[in-house]
PDB file of C-alpha atoms in Angstrom:
ATOM      1  CA  UNK A   2       3.208  -7.690  14.203  1.00  0.00           C
ATOM      2  CA  UNK A   3       6.605  -9.368  14.482  1.00  0.00           C
ATOM      3  CA  UNK A   4       9.190  -8.198  16.977  1.00  0.00           C
ATOM      4  CA  UNK A   5      12.237  -6.649  15.305  1.00  0.00           C
ATOM      5  CA  UNK A   6      15.323  -8.810  16.017  1.00  0.00           C
ATOM      6  CA  UNK A   7      18.141  -7.195  17.982  1.00  0.00           C
ATOM      7  CA  UNK A   8      20.705  -7.550  15.190  1.00  0.00           C
ATOM      8  CA  UNK A   9      18.385  -5.674  12.806  1.00  0.00           C
ATOM      9  CA  UNK A  10      18.220  -2.827  15.331  1.00  0.00           C
ATOM     10  CA  UNK A  11      22.022  -2.868  15.612  1.00  0.00           C
ATOM     11  CA  UNK A  12      22.381  -2.542  11.828  1.00  0.00           C
ATOM     12  CA  UNK A  13      20.030   0.443  11.848  1.00  0.00           C
ATOM     13  CA  UNK A  14      21.849   2.069  14.774  1.00  0.00           C
ATOM     14  CA  UNK A  15      25.180   1.715  12.951  1.00  0.00           C
ATOM     15  CA  UNK A  16      23.724   3.497   9.922  1.00  0.00           C
ATOM     16  CA  UNK A  17      22.169   6.168  12.134  1.00  0.00           C
ATOM     17  CA  UNK A  18      25.462   6.703  13.982  1.00  0.00           C
ATOM     18  CA  UNK A  19      27.252   7.127  10.657  1.00  0.00           C
ATOM     19  CA  UNK A  20      24.744   9.838   9.712  1.00  0.00           C
ATOM     20  CA  UNK A  21      25.134  11.517  13.111  1.00  0.00           C
ATOM     21  CA  UNK A  22      28.932  11.453  12.899  1.00  0.00           C
ATOM     22  CA  UNK A  23      28.952  13.008   9.438  1.00  0.00           C
ATOM     23  CA  UNK A  24      26.456  15.688  10.509  1.00  0.00           C
ATOM     24  CA  UNK A  25      28.420  16.484  13.681  1.00  0.00           C
ATOM     25  CA  UNK A  26      31.704  16.763  11.782  1.00  0.00           C
ATOM     26  CA  UNK A  27      30.165  19.072   9.185  1.00  0.00           C
ATOM     27  CA  UNK A  28      28.474  21.217  11.854  1.00  0.00           C
ATOM     28  CA  UNK A  29      31.764  21.479  13.747  1.00  0.00           C
ATOM     29  CA  UNK A  30      33.382  22.790  10.593  1.00  0.00           C
ATOM     30  CA  UNK A  31      30.651  25.437  10.269  1.00  0.00           C
ATOM     31  CA  UNK A  32      31.242  26.485  13.879  1.00  0.00           C
ATOM     32  CA  UNK A  33      34.711  27.673  12.879  1.00  0.00           C
ATOM     33  CA  UNK A  34      33.247  30.264  10.510  1.00  0.00           C
ATOM     34  CA  UNK A  35      32.606  33.865  11.667  1.00  0.00           C
ATOM     35  CA  UNK A  36      28.823  33.549  11.989  1.00  0.00           C
ATOM     36  CA  UNK A  37      28.309  36.342  14.518  1.00  0.00           C
ATOM     37  CA  UNK A  38      26.086  36.358  17.592  1.00  0.00           C
ATOM     38  CA  UNK A  39      23.752  33.704  16.203  1.00  0.00           C
ATOM     39  CA  UNK A  40      26.506  31.190  15.597  1.00  0.00           C
ATOM     40  CA  UNK A  41      25.146  28.679  18.141  1.00  0.00           C
ATOM     41  CA  UNK A  42      21.627  28.754  16.713  1.00  0.00           C
ATOM     42  CA  UNK A  43      22.873  28.520  13.134  1.00  0.00           C
ATOM     43  CA  UNK A  44      25.180  25.606  13.932  1.00  0.00           C
ATOM     44  CA  UNK A  45      22.378  23.667  15.658  1.00  0.00           C
ATOM     45  CA  UNK A  46      19.950  24.271  12.784  1.00  0.00           C
ATOM     46  CA  UNK A  47      22.622  23.304  10.269  1.00  0.00           C
ATOM     47  CA  UNK A  48      23.367  20.169  12.281  1.00  0.00           C
ATOM     48  CA  UNK A  49      19.722  19.056  12.165  1.00  0.00           C
ATOM     49  CA  UNK A  50      19.489  19.741   8.437  1.00  0.00           C
ATOM     50  CA  UNK A  51      22.770  17.939   7.790  1.00  0.00           C
ATOM     51  CA  UNK A  52      21.614  14.956   9.839  1.00  0.00           C
ATOM     52  CA  UNK A  53      18.631  14.480   7.544  1.00  0.00           C
ATOM     53  CA  UNK A  54      20.687  15.050   4.406  1.00  0.00           C
ATOM     54  CA  UNK A  55      23.298  12.493   5.441  1.00  0.00           C
ATOM     55  CA  UNK A  56      20.552  10.101   6.573  1.00  0.00           C
ATOM     56  CA  UNK A  57      19.017  10.326   3.084  1.00  0.00           C
ATOM     57  CA  UNK A  58      22.385   9.447   1.556  1.00  0.00           C
ATOM     58  CA  UNK A  59      23.092   6.572   3.973  1.00  0.00           C
ATOM     59  CA  UNK A  60      19.551   5.218   3.552  1.00  0.00           C
ATOM     60  CA  UNK A  61      19.733   5.287  -0.251  1.00  0.00           C
ATOM     61  CA  UNK A  62      23.181   3.661  -0.254  1.00  0.00           C
ATOM     62  CA  UNK A  63      21.823   0.905   1.989  1.00  0.00           C
ATOM     63  CA  UNK A  64      18.913   0.283  -0.388  1.00  0.00           C
ATOM     64  CA  UNK A  65      21.252   0.449  -3.383  1.00  0.00           C
ATOM     65  CA  UNK A  66      23.304  -2.385  -1.895  1.00  0.00           C
ATOM     66  CA  UNK A  67      20.274  -4.273  -0.556  1.00  0.00           C
ATOM     67  CA  UNK A  68      17.183  -3.284  -2.579  1.00  0.00           C
ATOM     68  CA  UNK A  69      13.751  -3.307  -0.953  1.00  0.00           C
ATOM     69  CA  UNK A  70      11.798  -5.727  -3.150  1.00  0.00           C
ATOM     70  CA  UNK A  71       8.169  -6.747  -3.366  1.00  0.00           C
ATOM     71  CA  UNK A  72       6.871 -10.028  -2.002  1.00  0.00           C
ATOM     72  CA  UNK A  73       6.149 -11.841   1.226  1.00  0.00           C
ATOM     73  CA  UNK A  74       8.821 -11.238   3.855  1.00  0.00           C
ATOM     74  CA  UNK A  75       9.956 -14.537   5.374  1.00  0.00           C
ATOM     75  CA  UNK A  76      11.054 -14.544   9.035  1.00  0.00           C
ATOM     76  CA  UNK A  77      14.833 -14.697   9.444  1.00  0.00           C
ATOM     77  CA  UNK A  78      15.522 -13.781   5.812  1.00  0.00           C
ATOM     78  CA  UNK A  79      17.714 -11.014   4.400  1.00  0.00           C
ATOM     79  CA  UNK A  80      14.478  -9.579   3.014  1.00  0.00           C
ATOM     80  CA  UNK A  81      13.248  -9.177   6.600  1.00  0.00           C
ATOM     81  CA  UNK A  82      16.464  -7.385   7.595  1.00  0.00           C
ATOM     82  CA  UNK A  83      16.049  -4.891   4.748  1.00  0.00           C
ATOM     83  CA  UNK A  84      12.348  -4.354   5.496  1.00  0.00           C
ATOM     84  CA  UNK A  85      12.997  -3.811   9.206  1.00  0.00           C
ATOM     85  CA  UNK A  86      15.868  -1.372   8.669  1.00  0.00           C
ATOM     86  CA  UNK A  87      13.646   0.515   6.223  1.00  0.00           C
ATOM     87  CA  UNK A  88      10.866   0.559   8.833  1.00  0.00           C
ATOM     88  CA  UNK A  89      13.195   1.821  11.568  1.00  0.00           C
ATOM     89  CA  UNK A  90      14.431   4.667   9.383  1.00  0.00           C
ATOM     90  CA  UNK A  91      10.823   5.787   8.983  1.00  0.00           C
ATOM     91  CA  UNK A  92       9.654   5.255  12.544  1.00  0.00           C
ATOM     92  CA  UNK A  93      12.621   6.994  14.165  1.00  0.00           C
ATOM     93  CA  UNK A  94      13.721   9.583  11.607  1.00  0.00           C
ATOM     94  CA  UNK A  95      11.791  10.195   8.406  1.00  0.00           C
ATOM     95  CA  UNK A  96       8.289  10.007   9.896  1.00  0.00           C
ATOM     96  CA  UNK A  97       8.856  13.387  11.542  1.00  0.00           C
ATOM     97  CA  UNK A  98       9.192  14.902   8.067  1.00  0.00           C
ATOM     98  CA  UNK A  99       6.435  12.927   6.359  1.00  0.00           C
ATOM     99  CA  UNK A 100       3.683  13.413   8.967  1.00  0.00           C
ATOM    100  CA  UNK A 101       4.477  16.743  10.635  1.00  0.00           C
ATOM    101  CA  UNK A 102       3.196  19.171   7.925  1.00  0.00           C
ATOM    102  CA  UNK A 103       6.199  21.371   8.749  1.00  0.00           C
ATOM    103  CA  UNK A 104       7.854  20.975   5.343  1.00  0.00           C
ATOM    104  CA  UNK A 105       6.005  22.809   2.514  1.00  0.00           C
ATOM    105  CA  UNK A 106       4.345  20.583  -0.088  1.00  0.00           C
ATOM    106  CA  UNK A 107       6.694  21.597  -2.957  1.00  0.00           C
ATOM    107  CA  UNK A 108       9.706  20.693  -0.801  1.00  0.00           C
ATOM    108  CA  UNK A 109       8.087  17.401   0.240  1.00  0.00           C
ATOM    109  CA  UNK A 110       8.284  16.384  -3.404  1.00  0.00           C
ATOM    110  CA  UNK A 111      12.076  16.662  -3.119  1.00  0.00           C
ATOM    111  CA  UNK A 112      12.024  14.704   0.146  1.00  0.00           C
ATOM    112  CA  UNK A 113      10.046  11.851  -1.420  1.00  0.00           C
ATOM    113  CA  UNK A 114      12.340  11.780  -4.448  1.00  0.00           C
ATOM    114  CA  UNK A 115      15.337  11.660  -2.109  1.00  0.00           C
ATOM    115  CA  UNK A 116      13.738   8.699  -0.326  1.00  0.00           C
ATOM    116  CA  UNK A 117      13.303   6.755  -3.558  1.00  0.00           C
ATOM    117  CA  UNK A 118       9.770   7.512  -4.736  1.00  0.00           C
ATOM    118  CA  UNK A 119       9.211   7.721  -8.485  1.00  0.00           C
ATOM    119  CA  UNK A 120       7.209  10.881  -9.151  1.00  0.00           C
ATOM    120  CA  UNK A 121       6.404  12.295 -12.566  1.00  0.00           C
ATOM    121  CA  UNK A 122       6.629  15.979 -13.410  1.00  0.00           C
ATOM    122  CA  UNK A 123       4.196  18.317 -11.646  1.00  0.00           C
ATOM    123  CA  UNK A 124       3.127  15.640  -9.139  1.00  0.00           C
ATOM    124  CA  UNK A 125       2.780  16.664  -5.498  1.00  0.00           C
ATOM    125  CA  UNK A 126       1.590  15.108  -2.264  1.00  0.00           C
ATOM    126  CA  UNK A 127      -0.048  16.931   0.637  1.00  0.00           C
ATOM    127  CA  UNK A 128      -0.506  13.528   2.236  1.00  0.00           C
ATOM    128  CA  UNK A 129       1.924  10.848   3.381  1.00  0.00           C
ATOM    129  CA  UNK A 130       3.792   8.345   1.212  1.00  0.00           C
ATOM    130  CA  UNK A 131       4.854   5.789   3.803  1.00  0.00           C
ATOM    131  CA  UNK A 132       6.884   3.550   1.468  1.00  0.00           C
ATOM    132  CA  UNK A 133       8.554   5.814  -1.131  1.00  0.00           C
ATOM    133  CA  UNK A 134      10.821   3.091  -2.624  1.00  0.00           C
ATOM    134  CA  UNK A 135       7.687   1.128  -3.582  1.00  0.00           C
ATOM    135  CA  UNK A 136       5.564   4.093  -4.706  1.00  0.00           C
ATOM    136  CA  UNK A 137       5.326   5.016  -8.401  1.00  0.00           C
ATOM    137  CA  UNK A 138       3.215   7.977  -9.473  1.00  0.00           C
ATOM    138  CA  UNK A 139       2.915   9.520 -12.937  1.00  0.00           C
ATOM    139  CA  UNK A 140       2.808  13.167 -13.980  1.00  0.00           C
ATOM    140  CA  UNK A 141       0.284  15.879 -13.043  1.00  0.00           C
ATOM    141  CA  UNK A 142      -1.113  13.888 -10.126  1.00  0.00           C
ATOM    142  CA  UNK A 143      -2.168  15.356  -6.776  1.00  0.00           C
ATOM    143  CA  UNK A 144      -2.370  13.532  -3.446  1.00  0.00           C
ATOM    144  CA  UNK A 145      -4.800  15.416  -1.198  1.00  0.00           C
ATOM    145  CA  UNK A 146      -4.319  16.665   2.345  1.00  0.00           C
ATOM    146  CA  UNK A 147      -3.709  13.884   4.889  1.00  0.00           C
ATOM    147  CA  UNK A 148      -4.204  11.109   2.327  1.00  0.00           C
ATOM    148  CA  UNK A 149      -2.059   8.058   3.095  1.00  0.00           C
ATOM    149  CA  UNK A 150      -0.401   5.708   0.618  1.00  0.00           C
ATOM    150  CA  UNK A 151       1.431   2.642   1.875  1.00  0.00           C
ATOM    151  CA  UNK A 152       2.944  -0.411   0.207  1.00  0.00           C
ATOM    152  CA  UNK A 153       3.156  -2.828   3.130  1.00  0.00           C
ATOM    153  CA  UNK A 154       0.720  -5.396   4.490  1.00  0.00           C
ATOM    154  CA  UNK A 155       0.888  -6.340   8.177  1.00  0.00           C
ATOM    155  CA  UNK A 156      -1.595  -9.043   9.158  1.00  0.00           C
ATOM    156  CA  UNK A 157      -0.650 -10.546  12.493  1.00  0.00           C
ATOM    157  CA  UNK A 158       2.789 -12.111  11.994  1.00  0.00           C
ATOM    158  CA  UNK A 159       2.556 -11.812   8.215  1.00  0.00           C
ATOM    159  CA  UNK A 160       4.461  -9.053   6.410  1.00  0.00           C
ATOM    160  CA  UNK A 161       4.283  -8.429   2.672  1.00  0.00           C
ATOM    161  CA  UNK A 162       5.461  -5.595   0.429  1.00  0.00           C
ATOM    162  CA  UNK A 163       3.514  -4.612  -2.708  1.00  0.00           C
ATOM    163  CA  UNK A 164       4.182  -1.554  -4.862  1.00  0.00           C
ATOM    164  CA  UNK A 165       1.505   1.095  -5.364  1.00  0.00           C
ATOM    165  CA  UNK A 166       1.275   2.350  -8.956  1.00  0.00           C
ATOM    166  CA  UNK A 167      -0.670   5.523  -9.794  1.00  0.00           C
ATOM    167  CA  UNK A 168      -0.961   6.925 -13.310  1.00  0.00           C
ATOM    168  CA  UNK A 169      -0.973  10.392 -14.847  1.00  0.00           C
ATOM    169  CA  UNK A 170      -3.423  13.192 -13.966  1.00  0.00           C
ATOM    170  CA  UNK A 171      -4.919  11.272 -11.043  1.00  0.00           C
ATOM    171  CA  UNK A 172      -6.655  12.996  -8.134  1.00  0.00           C
ATOM    172  CA  UNK A 173      -6.512  11.383  -4.689  1.00  0.00           C
ATOM    173  CA  UNK A 174      -8.898  13.193  -2.339  1.00  0.00           C
ATOM    174  CA  UNK A 175      -8.101  14.424   1.154  1.00  0.00           C
ATOM    175  CA  UNK A 176      -7.795  11.741   3.882  1.00  0.00           C
ATOM    176  CA  UNK A 177      -8.113   8.906   1.347  1.00  0.00           C
ATOM    177  CA  UNK A 178      -6.237   5.687   2.119  1.00  0.00           C
ATOM    178  CA  UNK A 179      -4.495   3.772  -0.672  1.00  0.00           C
ATOM    179  CA  UNK A 180      -3.350   0.330   0.449  1.00  0.00           C
ATOM    180  CA  UNK A 181      -0.588  -1.969  -0.792  1.00  0.00           C
ATOM    181  CA  UNK A 182      -0.743  -3.364  -4.304  1.00  0.00           C
ATOM    182  CA  UNK A 183      -3.262  -0.821  -5.619  1.00  0.00           C
ATOM    183  CA  UNK A 184      -2.990   0.226  -9.281  1.00  0.00           C
ATOM    184  CA  UNK A 185      -4.781   3.384 -10.441  1.00  0.00           C
ATOM    185  CA  UNK A 186      -5.115   4.288 -14.118  1.00  0.00           C
ATOM    186  CA  UNK A 187      -4.678   7.667 -15.792  1.00  0.00           C
ATOM    187  CA  UNK A 188      -7.246  10.432 -15.114  1.00  0.00           C
ATOM    188  CA  UNK A 189      -8.928   8.456 -12.325  1.00  0.00           C
ATOM    189  CA  UNK A 190     -10.357  10.111  -9.211  1.00  0.00           C
ATOM    190  CA  UNK A 191     -10.461   8.714  -5.677  1.00  0.00           C
ATOM    191  CA  UNK A 192     -12.870  10.728  -3.550  1.00  0.00           C
ATOM    192  CA  UNK A 193     -12.061  12.272  -0.181  1.00  0.00           C
ATOM    193  CA  UNK A 194     -12.066   9.817   2.708  1.00  0.00           C
ATOM    194  CA  UNK A 195     -12.169   6.720   0.497  1.00  0.00           C
ATOM    195  CA  UNK A 196     -10.382   3.538   1.565  1.00  0.00           C
ATOM    196  CA  UNK A 197      -8.988   1.659  -1.437  1.00  0.00           C
ATOM    197  CA  UNK A 198      -8.254  -1.848  -0.197  1.00  0.00           C
ATOM    198  CA  UNK A 199      -5.152  -3.816  -1.135  1.00  0.00           C
ATOM    199  CA  UNK A 200      -4.684  -5.089  -4.694  1.00  0.00           C
ATOM    200  CA  UNK A 201      -7.599  -3.016  -6.061  1.00  0.00           C
ATOM    201  CA  UNK A 202      -7.394  -2.095  -9.746  1.00  0.00           C
ATOM    202  CA  UNK A 203      -8.931   1.259 -10.689  1.00  0.00           C
ATOM    203  CA  UNK A 204      -9.292   1.775 -14.418  1.00  0.00           C
ATOM    204  CA  UNK A 205      -8.379   4.890 -16.373  1.00  0.00           C
ATOM    205  CA  UNK A 206     -10.941   7.664 -15.997  1.00  0.00           C
ATOM    206  CA  UNK A 207     -12.945   5.919 -13.277  1.00  0.00           C
ATOM    207  CA  UNK A 208     -14.249   7.605 -10.121  1.00  0.00           C
ATOM    208  CA  UNK A 209     -14.092   5.628  -6.868  1.00  0.00           C
ATOM    209  CA  UNK A 210     -15.247   6.437  -3.359  1.00  0.00           C
ATOM    210  CA  UNK A 211     -16.569   5.012  -0.107  1.00  0.00           C
ATOM    211  CA  UNK A 212     -15.372   2.619   2.596  1.00  0.00           C
ATOM    212  CA  UNK A 213     -14.321   0.247   1.201  1.00  0.00           C
ATOM    213  CA  UNK A 214     -13.964   2.123  -2.062  1.00  0.00           C
ATOM    214  CA  UNK A 215     -16.083   1.029  -4.996  1.00  0.00           C
ATOM    215  CA  UNK A 216     -16.575   2.369  -8.479  1.00  0.00           C
ATOM    216  CA  UNK A 217     -18.993   5.303  -8.535  1.00  0.00           C
ATOM    217  CA  UNK A 218     -18.660   6.200 -12.183  1.00  0.00           C
ATOM    218  CA  UNK A 219     -17.205   4.320 -15.105  1.00  0.00           C
ATOM    219  CA  UNK A 220     -14.706   5.769 -17.519  1.00  0.00           C
ATOM    220  CA  UNK A 221     -16.217   7.756 -20.420  1.00  0.00           C
ATOM    221  CA  UNK A 222     -17.181   5.401 -23.225  1.00  0.00           C
ATOM    222  CA  UNK A 223     -17.205   2.297 -21.009  1.00  0.00           C
ATOM    223  CA  UNK A 224     -20.178  -0.086 -21.421  1.00  0.00           C
ATOM    224  CA  UNK A 225     -22.992   0.483 -18.913  1.00  0.00           C
ATOM    225  CA  UNK A 226     -23.577  -2.389 -16.486  1.00  0.00           C
ATOM    226  CA  UNK A 227     -27.250  -3.357 -16.155  1.00  0.00           C
TER     227      UNK A 227
END
């Protein structure tokens, strides 16, 4: 894994400080309201909530100006700056939401949408989407408990970003791992605990499982392999 350059950390800290300043100013305004005996507790809780809300806004504005794109990330490039700032946001701020199981699953849908994931209607995740801007999931799909979906490849010094695309009415079992570049067709099933390696293509209606994942059952109507 590459070391994150100091100037990338400085960029992230500037964005984080902007979020903190906005949250502190808003919380200070709330402190002026007649909130009763629990004013201190309410102001602190509001400050934490506002920090995350402003961080979402700052993060999305950053990615609007400098989009996180797919492809190999060259050392010293602007692409590396964007990828590292994105990584720092997750490691130091958003990971506490994504991996803590504190936020209810229906609300996590809103969190992932706020972070840039593309989720169809009635799609929910009880697992972790580690790269929401590069995660695209159709409608009526469920991501099982503690499943992990990520769109980055780290191999020694090499870093690459590849979107994960999942279709409609797909079931991802509990604790399954979906790696970068995976495409999953409509109505497919990935069994619990499966590890779908990078760039795998799972066809519509297929059932996959195992470590590494392989096809267990073909789609209905598909020719039988002898």
